[in-house]
Coordinates of C-alpha atoms in Angstrom, one line a residue:
X4 CA 17.2 -21.8 19.6
X5 CA 13.9 -23.6 20.3
X6 CA 13.2 -21.0 22.9
X7 CA 13.6 -18.3 20.3
X8 CA 11.4 -20.1 17.9
X9 CA 8.7 -20.4 20.6
X10 CA 8.9 -16.7 21.3
X11 CA 8.6 -15.8 17.7
X12 CA 5.5 -18.0 17.3
X13 CA 4.0 -16.2 20.3
X14 CA 4.9 -12.9 18.8
X15 CA 3.2 -13.7 15.6
X16 CA -0.1 -14.2 17.5
X17 CA 0.1 -10.7 18.8
X18 CA 0.7 -9.0 15.4
X19 CA -1.4 -11.2 13.2
X20 CA -4.3 -9.5 11.4
X21 CA -5.7 -12.4 9.4
X22 CA -9.4 -11.9 9.0
X23 CA -10.2 -15.4 10.3
X24 CA -8.5 -14.6 13.5
X25 CA -10.3 -11.4 14.3
X26 CA -13.3 -12.9 16.1
X27 CA -11.0 -15.1 18.3
X28 CA -8.9 -12.0 19.1
X29 CA -12.0 -10.2 20.3
X30 CA -12.6 -13.1 22.7
X31 CA -9.0 -13.2 23.8
X32 CA -9.1 -9.5 24.6
X33 CA -11.9 -10.2 27.0
X34 CA -10.4 -13.3 28.6
X35 CA -6.6 -12.6 28.6
X36 CA -5.0 -11.8 31.9
X37 CA -2.4 -9.0 31.7
X38 CA 1.1 -10.4 31.6
X39 CA 2.7 -10.9 35.0
X40 CA 6.2 -9.5 34.4
X41 CA 8.9 -11.0 36.6
X42 CA 11.8 -8.5 36.4
X43 CA 15.3 -9.9 36.3
X44 CA 18.0 -8.7 38.7
X45 CA 17.2 -6.5 41.6
X46 CA 14.2 -4.2 40.7
X47 CA 13.6 -0.7 42.0
X48 CA 10.1 0.3 43.3
X49 CA 8.2 2.9 41.3
X50 CA 5.8 5.4 42.8
X51 CA 2.5 4.6 41.2
X52 CA 1.5 8.3 41.2
X53 CA 4.3 9.0 38.8
X54 CA 3.0 6.4 36.3
X55 CA -0.6 7.4 36.7
X56 CA 0.3 11.1 36.2
X57 CA 1.4 10.3 32.6
X58 CA -2.1 9.5 31.6
X59 CA -1.0 6.5 29.5
X60 CA -3.3 3.5 30.1
X61 CA -1.1 1.0 28.3
X62 CA 1.9 2.1 30.3
X63 CA 0.0 2.1 33.6
X64 CA -1.3 -1.4 32.9
X65 CA 2.2 -2.6 32.2
X66 CA 3.5 -1.4 35.5
X67 CA 0.6 -2.7 37.3
X68 CA 1.7 -6.1 36.0
X69 CA 5.2 -5.6 37.4
X70 CA 3.7 -4.5 40.8
X71 CA 5.2 -1.1 40.1
X72 CA 8.8 -2.3 39.9
X73 CA 11.4 -1.6 37.3
X74 CA 12.2 -4.2 34.6
X75 CA 15.2 -3.0 32.7
X76 CA 17.9 -4.0 35.1
X77 CA 19.9 -5.7 32.2
X78 CA 22.4 -3.3 30.7
X79 CA 22.7 -5.5 27.7
X80 CA 19.0 -5.3 26.9
X81 CA 18.8 -1.6 27.5
X82 CA 21.6 -1.0 25.1
X83 CA 20.0 -3.3 22.5
X84 CA 16.8 -1.2 22.7
X85 CA 18.7 2.1 22.5
X86 CA 20.5 0.8 19.4
X87 CA 17.2 -0.2 17.8
X88 CA 15.7 3.2 18.5
X89 CA 18.8 5.0 17.2
X90 CA 18.6 3.2 13.9
X91 CA 14.9 3.6 13.5
X92 CA 15.6 5.9 10.6
X93 CA 16.5 2.8 8.6
X94 CA 12.7 2.0 8.8
X95 CA 11.9 5.5 7.7
X96 CA 11.0 6.5 11.2
X97 CA 12.3 9.5 13.2
X98 CA 14.7 8.7 16.1
X99 CA 13.8 12.0 17.7
X100 CA 10.3 10.6 18.4
X101 CA 11.9 8.3 21.0
X102 CA 13.5 10.7 23.4
X103 CA 17.0 9.3 22.6
X104 CA 18.9 12.2 24.0
X105 CA 17.4 11.8 27.5
X106 CA 17.6 8.0 27.3
X107 CA 21.3 8.0 26.4
X108 CA 22.0 10.5 29.1
X109 CA 20.3 8.2 31.6
X110 CA 22.4 5.2 30.2
X111 CA 25.7 7.1 30.6
X112 CA 24.9 7.7 34.3
X113 CA 23.3 4.3 34.8
X114 CA 25.7 3.2 37.6
X115 CA 25.2 6.4 39.6
X116 CA 21.5 7.0 39.3
X117 CA 19.4 7.2 42.4
X118 CA 16.2 5.3 42.8
X119 CA 14.0 8.1 41.5
X120 CA 16.1 8.4 38.3
X121 CA 16.3 4.7 37.9
X122 CA 12.5 4.6 38.0
X123 CA 12.2 7.5 35.6
X124 CA 14.6 5.9 33.1
X125 CA 12.7 2.6 33.3
X126 CA 9.4 4.2 32.6
X127 CA 10.7 6.3 29.7
X128 CA 12.5 3.3 28.1
X129 CA 9.3 1.2 28.3
X130 CA 7.2 4.1 27.0
X131 CA 9.5 4.7 24.0
X132 CA 9.8 1.0 23.3
X133 CA 6.0 0.7 23.2
X134 CA 5.8 3.7 20.9
X135 CA 8.4 2.2 18.6
X136 CA 6.6 -1.2 18.5
X137 CA 3.3 0.6 17.7
X138 CA 5.0 2.6 14.9
X139 CA 6.6 -0.6 13.4
X140 CA 3.3 -2.5 13.4
X141 CA 0.8 0.2 12.5
X142 CA 2.7 3.3 11.4
X143 CA 2.8 6.7 13.0
X144 CA -0.5 7.8 11.4
X145 CA -3.9 6.2 11.1
X146 CA -5.1 5.8 7.5
X147 CA -8.7 5.4 8.7
X148 CA -8.6 9.0 9.8
X149 CA -6.8 10.3 6.7
X150 CA -8.8 8.7 3.8
X151 CA -12.5 8.0 3.3
X152 CA -11.8 5.5 0.6
X153 CA -9.1 3.4 2.4
X154 CA -10.5 0.4 4.2
X155 CA -7.6 -1.2 6.1
X156 CA -8.0 -3.0 9.4
X157 CA -5.6 -2.1 12.2
X158 CA -2.8 -4.6 12.7
X159 CA -3.8 -5.8 16.2
X160 CA -0.9 -6.0 18.7
X161 CA -0.9 -6.3 22.5
X162 CA 1.9 -3.9 23.4
X163 CA 2.2 -5.0 27.0
X164 CA 2.3 -8.7 26.1
X165 CA 4.9 -7.9 23.4
X166 CA 7.1 -6.0 25.8
X167 CA 6.8 -8.8 28.3
X168 CA 7.9 -11.2 25.6
X169 CA 10.9 -9.1 24.8
X170 CA 11.9 -9.1 28.4
X171 CA 11.9 -12.9 28.4
X172 CA 13.8 -13.6 25.2
X173 CA 17.5 -14.2 25.0
X174 CA 17.6 -12.8 21.5
X175 CA 16.1 -9.4 21.9
X176 CA 17.3 -7.7 18.6
X177 CA 16.1 -10.7 16.5
X178 CA 12.7 -10.7 18.2
X179 CA 12.3 -6.9 17.6
X180 CA 13.2 -7.6 13.9
X181 CA 10.2 -9.9 13.6
X182 CA 7.9 -7.1 14.5
X183 CA 8.8 -5.2 11.3
X184 CA 6.8 -5.7 8.1
X185 CA 8.3 -8.6 6.2
X186 CA 6.8 -8.2 2.8
X187 CA 9.3 -8.0 -0.1
X188 CA 8.1 -4.5 -1.1
X189 CA 8.8 -3.1 2.4
X190 CA 12.3 -4.6 2.3
X191 CA 12.8 -3.1 -1.2
X192 CA 11.7 0.3 0.1
X193 CA 14.3 0.1 2.9
X194 CA 16.9 -0.7 0.3
X195 CA 15.7 2.3 -1.8
X196 CA 16.1 4.5 1.3
X197 CA 19.7 3.3 1.7
X198 CA 20.4 3.9 -2.0
X199 CA 19.0 7.4 -2.1
X200 CA 20.8 8.4 1.0
X201 CA 24.1 7.4 -0.7
X202 CA 23.5 10.1 -3.4
X203 CA 25.1 13.5 -2.9
X204 CA 23.1 16.6 -2.4
X205 CA 21.8 18.2 -5.6
X206 CA 21.4 21.8 -6.5
X207 CA 19.7 21.4 -9.8
X208 CA 17.3 24.1 -11.1
X209 CA 14.0 23.0 -12.7
X210 CA 14.3 22.3 -16.4
X211 CA 11.6 24.1 -18.4
X212 CA 9.6 22.1 -21.0
X213 CA 9.2 24.0 -24.3
X214 CA 8.9 21.2 -26.9
X215 CA 9.5 17.5 -27.4
X216 CA 13.2 16.7 -27.9
X217 CA 14.0 13.6 -30.0
X218 CA 17.3 11.9 -30.8
X219 CA 19.8 13.9 -32.9
X220 CA 18.1 17.2 -31.9
X221 CA 20.1 20.1 -30.6
X222 CA 18.6 21.9 -27.7
X223 CA 20.0 24.1 -24.9
X224 CA 18.2 22.0 -22.2
X225 CA 20.3 19.0 -23.1
X226 CA 23.2 20.1 -20.9
X227 CA 20.9 20.1 -17.8
X228 CA 19.2 16.9 -18.9
X229 CA 22.6 15.1 -19.3
X230 CA 23.7 16.3 -15.8
X231 CA 20.5 14.8 -14.3
X232 CA 21.1 11.5 -16.1
X233 CA 24.7 11.5 -14.8
X234 CA 23.5 12.3 -11.3
X235 CA 21.1 9.4 -11.3
X236 CA 23.8 7.1 -12.7
X237 CA 22.1 6.5 -16.0
X238 CA 24.8 8.2 -18.0
X239 CA 28.6 8.0 -17.5
X240 CA 30.3 11.2 -16.3
X241 CA 31.8 13.4 -19.1
X242 CA 34.5 16.0 -19.2
X243 CA 32.4 18.1 -21.4
X244 CA 28.7 18.0 -22.4
X245 CA 27.3 19.0 -25.8
X246 CA 23.9 20.3 -26.8
X247 CA 23.4 17.3 -29.2
X248 CA 21.0 14.6 -28.2
X249 CA 23.3 11.7 -29.1
X250 CA 22.7 7.9 -29.0
X251 CA 24.4 7.3 -25.7
X252 CA 22.1 9.9 -24.0
X253 CA 19.1 8.4 -25.7
X254 CA 19.9 5.0 -24.3
X255 CA 20.4 6.5 -20.9
X256 CA 17.1 8.3 -21.1
X257 CA 15.2 5.2 -22.0
X258 CA 16.6 3.5 -18.8
X259 CA 15.5 6.5 -16.8
X260 CA 12.0 6.5 -18.4
X261 CA 11.6 2.8 -17.7
X262 CA 12.5 3.3 -14.0
X263 CA 9.8 5.9 -13.8
X264 CA 7.0 4.0 -15.6
X265 CA 7.2 6.2 -18.7
X266 CA 7.1 5.1 -22.3
X267 CA 10.8 4.2 -23.0
X268 CA 10.8 5.9 -26.4
X269 CA 13.7 8.3 -25.9
X270 CA 11.3 11.2 -26.5
X271 CA 11.9 14.0 -24.0
X272 CA 8.4 15.3 -23.3
X273 CA 6.6 17.0 -20.5
X274 CA 6.3 13.7 -18.4
X275 CA 10.0 12.9 -18.7
X276 CA 10.9 16.5 -17.8
X277 CA 8.6 16.4 -14.8
X278 CA 10.4 13.2 -13.6
X279 CA 13.8 14.7 -14.2
X280 CA 12.9 17.7 -12.1
X281 CA 12.3 15.7 -9.0
X282 CA 15.1 16.4 -6.5
X283 CA 16.9 13.9 -4.3
X284 CA 15.0 15.3 -1.3
X285 CA 11.6 14.9 -3.0
X286 CA 12.4 11.3 -3.9
X287 CA 13.6 10.6 -0.3
X288 CA 10.3 12.0 1.0
X289 CA 8.5 9.7 -1.5
X290 CA 10.3 6.7 -0.2
X291 CA 9.5 7.7 3.4
X292 CA 5.8 8.0 2.9
X293 CA 5.7 4.6 1.1
X294 CA 7.4 3.0 4.1
X295 CA 4.7 4.5 6.3
X296 CA 2.0 3.1 4.0
X297 CA 3.5 -0.4 4.2
X298 CA 3.3 -0.3 8.0
X299 CA -0.5 0.1 7.5
X300 CA -0.9 -2.8 5.2
X301 CA -1.7 -6.3 6.4
X302 CA 1.2 -8.1 7.9
X303 CA 0.0 -11.4 6.5
X304 CA -1.1 -11.2 2.9
X305 CA -2.2 -14.8 2.8
X306 CA -0.7 -18.0 1.4
X307 CA -2.1 -17.1 -2.0
X308 CA -3.1 -13.6 -2.9
X309 CA -3.6 -11.0 -5.6
X310 CA -2.0 -7.7 -5.0
X311 CA -2.6 -4.6 -7.2
X312 CA -0.4 -1.6 -7.0
X313 CA -2.7 1.2 -8.2
X314 CA 0.0 3.7 -9.4
X315 CA 1.8 0.9 -11.3
X316 CA -1.3 -0.3 -13.0
X317 CA -0.3 -3.9 -12.3
X318 CA -1.9 -7.0 -10.8
X319 CA 0.3 -9.7 -9.4
X320 CA -0.8 -13.2 -8.3
X321 CA 1.5 -14.7 -5.6
X322 CA 1.4 -18.2 -4.2
X323 CA 3.9 -19.3 -1.5
X324 CA 6.0 -16.2 -2.2
X325 CA 6.3 -17.0 -5.9
X326 CA 4.9 -14.7 -8.5
X327 CA 2.7 -16.8 -10.8
X328 CA 1.0 -14.2 -13.0
X329 CA 1.0 -10.5 -13.7
X330 CA -1.7 -8.6 -15.6
X331 CA -1.9 -5.0 -16.7
X332 CA -4.9 -3.1 -15.1
X333 CA -6.8 0.1 -15.5
X334 CA -7.7 1.9 -12.3
X335 CA -9.9 4.8 -11.3
X336 CA -9.1 8.3 -12.5
X337 CA -8.3 11.1 -9.9
X338 CA -12.0 12.1 -9.6
X339 CA -13.2 8.6 -9.1
X340 CA -10.3 7.0 -7.2
X341 CA -9.9 3.2 -6.8
X342 CA -10.1 2.5 -3.1
X343 CA -7.4 0.9 -1.0
X344 CA -8.6 -2.3 0.8
X345 CA -8.1 -5.9 1.6
X346 CA -10.6 -8.6 1.0
X347 CA -10.8 -12.1 -0.6
X348 CA -12.1 -13.3 -3.9
X349 CA -15.6 -15.0 -3.7
X350 CA -17.3 -15.2 -7.0
X351 CA -16.9 -15.0 -10.8
X352 CA -19.8 -13.7 -13.0
X353 CA -19.8 -14.7 -16.7
X354 CA -21.7 -12.4 -19.1
X355 CA -22.4 -9.9 -16.3
X356 CA -25.1 -7.3 -16.5
X357 CA -24.1 -3.8 -15.4
X358 CA -26.3 -1.8 -13.1
X359 CA -25.2 1.8 -13.6
X360 CA -23.9 3.2 -10.2
X361 CA -25.1 6.6 -8.9
X362 CA -22.0 8.6 -9.7
X363 CA -21.8 7.4 -13.4
X364 CA -25.5 7.9 -13.7
X365 CA -25.4 11.5 -12.5
X366 CA -22.2 12.5 -14.3
X367 CA -22.3 10.4 -17.5
X368 CA -25.5 8.6 -18.3
X369 CA -28.2 11.3 -17.6
X370 CA -26.3 14.0 -19.6
X371 CA -26.0 11.5 -22.5
X372 CA -29.7 10.7 -22.4
X373 CA -30.6 14.4 -22.4
X374 CA -28.5 14.8 -25.6
X375 CA -30.2 11.8 -27.3
X376 CA -32.7 9.3 -26.1
X377 CA -31.2 6.8 -28.6
X378 CA -28.2 6.6 -26.2
X379 CA -30.1 4.0 -24.1
X380 CA -30.8 1.7 -27.2
X381 CA -27.3 2.2 -28.6
X382 CA -25.8 1.3 -25.2
X383 CA -28.2 -1.7 -24.6
X384 CA -29.3 -0.1 -21.4
X385 CA -32.8 -1.0 -20.1
X386 CA -34.5 1.4 -17.6
X387 CA -36.7 0.0 -14.8
X388 CA -39.0 2.0 -12.6
X389 CA -39.5 1.3 -8.9
X390 CA -42.1 -1.4 -9.7
X391 CA -39.7 -3.2 -12.0
X392 CA -41.5 -2.1 -15.2
X393 CA -39.4 -1.3 -18.2
X394 CA -39.4 2.4 -19.1
X395 CA -39.0 3.0 -22.8
X396 CA -36.6 5.8 -23.8
X397 CA -39.4 8.0 -24.8
X398 CA -41.2 7.6 -21.5
X399 CA -38.1 8.5 -19.6
X400 CA -38.5 11.7 -17.5
X401 CA -35.7 13.8 -16.1
X402 CA -37.7 14.4 -12.9
X403 CA -37.8 10.7 -12.2
X404 CA -34.3 9.9 -13.6
X405 CA -32.6 9.2 -10.3
X406 CA -35.4 6.8 -9.2
X407 CA -34.9 4.5 -12.1
X408 CA -32.6 1.5 -12.3
X409 CA -30.4 1.3 -15.4
X410 CA -29.1 -2.1 -16.4
X411 CA -26.9 -2.8 -19.4
X412 CA -27.5 -6.3 -20.9
X413 CA -24.7 -8.9 -21.2
X414 CA -22.5 -9.1 -24.3
X415 CA -19.2 -7.9 -25.9
X416 CA -20.5 -4.3 -25.8
X417 CA -21.1 -4.5 -22.0
X418 CA -19.0 -2.0 -20.0
X419 CA -17.8 -4.9 -17.8
X420 CA -16.8 -7.0 -20.7
X421 CA -17.3 -10.8 -20.5
X422 CA -16.4 -11.5 -16.9
X423 CA -16.5 -9.9 -13.4
X424 CA -14.6 -11.1 -10.4
X425 CA -16.2 -10.2 -7.0
X426 CA -14.5 -9.5 -3.6
X427 CA -16.7 -8.2 -0.7
X428 CA -16.1 -4.4 0.0
X429 CA -18.2 -1.4 1.0
X430 CA -17.3 0.5 -2.2
X431 CA -19.0 -1.8 -4.6
X432 CA -15.9 -2.1 -6.8
X433 CA -14.7 -5.3 -8.4
X434 CA -12.4 -6.7 -11.1
X435 CA -13.7 -6.9 -14.6
X436 CA -13.1 -7.3 -18.3
X437 CA -13.7 -4.2 -20.6
X438 CA -15.0 -3.5 -24.0
X439 CA -12.1 -1.0 -24.5
X440 CA -9.2 -3.4 -24.5
X441 CA -7.1 -0.9 -26.5
X442 CA -6.8 1.1 -23.3
X443 CA -4.3 -1.4 -21.9
X444 CA -1.7 -0.1 -24.4
X445 CA -1.8 3.3 -22.8
X446 CA 1.0 4.3 -20.3
X447 CA -1.4 6.3 -18.1
X448 CA -4.2 3.9 -17.3
X449 CA -6.0 5.9 -14.6
X450 CA -9.1 5.9 -16.7
X451 CA -11.9 4.0 -14.9
X452 CA -14.7 5.0 -12.5
X453 CA -13.2 3.2 -9.6
X454 CA -13.4 -0.5 -10.5
X455 CA -10.3 -2.3 -11.8
X456 CA -10.3 -3.5 -15.4
X457 CA -8.0 -6.5 -16.1
X458 CA -6.1 -7.4 -19.2
X459 CA -6.5 -11.0 -20.3
X460 CA -9.1 -11.7 -17.6
X461 CA -10.2 -15.1 -19.0
X462 CA -6.7 -16.6 -18.3
X463 CA -6.8 -15.1 -14.8
X464 CA -10.4 -16.5 -14.3
X465 CA -9.4 -20.0 -15.4
X466 CA -6.6 -20.0 -12.8
X467 CA -8.8 -18.6 -10.0
X468 CA -11.6 -21.2 -10.6
X469 CA -9.0 -24.0 -10.6
X470 CA -11.2 -26.6 -12.2
X471 CA -9.6 -28.2 -15.3
X472 CA -12.8 -30.2 -16.1
X473 CA -15.6 -27.7 -15.7
X474 CA -13.9 -24.4 -16.1
X475 CA -11.0 -24.7 -18.5
X476 CA -10.6 -22.0 -21.1
X477 CA -12.7 -24.0 -23.6
X478 CA -15.6 -24.3 -21.2
X479 CA -15.3 -20.6 -20.2
X480 CA -15.5 -19.6 -23.9
X481 CA -18.6 -21.8 -24.5
X482 CA -20.3 -20.3 -21.5
X483 CA -19.6 -16.8 -22.8
X484 CA -20.9 -17.5 -26.2
X485 CA -24.4 -18.3 -24.9
X486 CA -24.5 -14.7 -23.5
X487 CA -26.5 -15.8 -20.4
X488 CA -25.3 -14.5 -17.0
X489 CA -23.8 -17.3 -14.9
X490 CA -22.5 -17.0 -11.3
X491 CA -19.7 -19.4 -10.1
X492 CA -18.3 -19.5 -6.6
X493 CA -14.5 -19.4 -6.1
X494 CA -13.5 -22.4 -4.1
X495 CA -9.8 -21.5 -3.6
X496 CA -8.8 -19.3 -0.7
X497 CA -7.3 -16.3 -2.5
X498 CA -6.8 -13.0 -0.6
X499 CA -7.1 -9.8 -2.5
X500 CA -5.2 -6.5 -1.8
X501 CA -5.7 -3.2 -3.5
X502 CA -2.8 -1.0 -2.4
X503 CA -1.0 2.1 -3.3
X504 CA 2.8 2.7 -3.4
X505 CA 4.9 4.9 -5.7
X506 CA 8.5 3.9 -4.9
X507 CA 10.7 0.8 -4.4
X508 CA 14.0 -0.7 -5.4
X509 CA 14.5 -3.4 -8.0
X510 CA 17.7 -5.0 -9.2
X511 CA 19.7 -2.3 -7.3
X512 CA 17.8 0.4 -9.2
X513 CA 15.4 3.0 -7.7
X514 CA 11.9 2.7 -9.1
X515 CA 9.3 5.4 -9.0
X516 CA 5.8 5.8 -10.3
X517 CA 3.6 8.9 -10.8
X518 CA 1.6 9.8 -7.7
X519 CA -1.6 9.6 -9.7
X520 CA -3.9 10.6 -6.7
X521 CA -1.5 13.2 -5.3
X522 CA -1.2 11.6 -1.9
X523 CA 2.6 11.6 -1.3
X524 CA 3.3 15.3 -0.5
X525 CA 0.3 15.6 1.7
X526 CA 1.2 12.5 3.7
X527 CA 4.8 13.6 4.1
X528 CA 3.6 17.0 5.5
X529 CA 1.5 15.1 8.1
X530 CA 4.4 12.8 9.0
X531 CA 6.6 15.8 9.6
X532 CA 4.2 17.7 11.8

């Protein structure tokens, strides 16, 4: 048991992506000696030319470390690896990516293979295992090549050291399990995949939306709607279905709406019809792409962290795996998407000023000024030229408009509200209050220009600052009332993750959210190709 624990601790060092470890990892990469693999049993020699001809540096380095000898003499370990590759579909991966047919054919003939086949089998098994480990820890695709506004560091793993570790362990299956993402959302996605695979095939035709249907209405579409609700197990099966929107159907529909992030009002509108029209196959694809995303995300979120799910419009604060707070949020609209990133909280700004960013300046502020110069005064925006001189609204010139700096003064009218929470990132986004708090009551909260607006931000700020004497809610309120900008450093170590996922499972129920940035279908196509 102690041996297994030691191996797991070692394994964690290979897959850790904590920011504070990155510099030391760079040093280790320079100093580390490739693992000297001591194969068990009687190894077979491998022709180095065969390995070199595969043009796979990682694979070549591995067999250099074995002195070009086979390593998988143990039938037990080979079969454990084959079983892991076979059930890779449980992780949302494709078993066909790992040459299973060829591998199993080799295994069936293992006792009769000649030395050349033994070598070929060994090389192929190592190569497929390395690929599987890479897929588990970093996904099949690279988000840094797919999205300009995703800033996720690669989860560092030394494939050869990890394979060497797997060769040494006496608990191979358990050790491979530790390579998989261990976050609760990933586990819930795996459960969602099992759940959706248990549903029968569907042959539903799209329901057309013509008008909103409310309880007690009679409508020809209700037959199809009830069949969908029965299929998704929201409504009990019936011998016959009527065209009347009865109370039982209304209650079932509210459960369906709640699972899909819709207003649970029993009104059957365009959004509800759109969710009902998703097929089982489409929902399966949605789960698969979200499993892939979670293999991109940090393996270690931090002891205490804030995580925001952009499509769910929700901020969650977690400490030691316990959820301590949740807040509704407003995120960027489709044209000004909120980026995906990981960082850490560093500073709170009370009574912040707001310097208008280039996109909002170009698309919103300049057009508003052209309509009326009074816009600047009404919005409490001061304009500064390159010398720091204030430019009055009537001196403002369109030809110089993009050279000016536009700063909104602090106050309740400020676009950032009363508080801003900073985390370092290359997109210049942050958490902040808002002067439109009524927006939090909306179901679709994809409304901002990229930053994240937080409901009840003062309570969150009090928790983050963690200073009952100097920064309790009373002191914060007093600071805000003087309307002077004040910067306060955050002393607690709180990681921050802005992420994107549209499916999971909760309380044995499938949960889905609108793909507000239209990323799911495109990602599935890339995974399939």
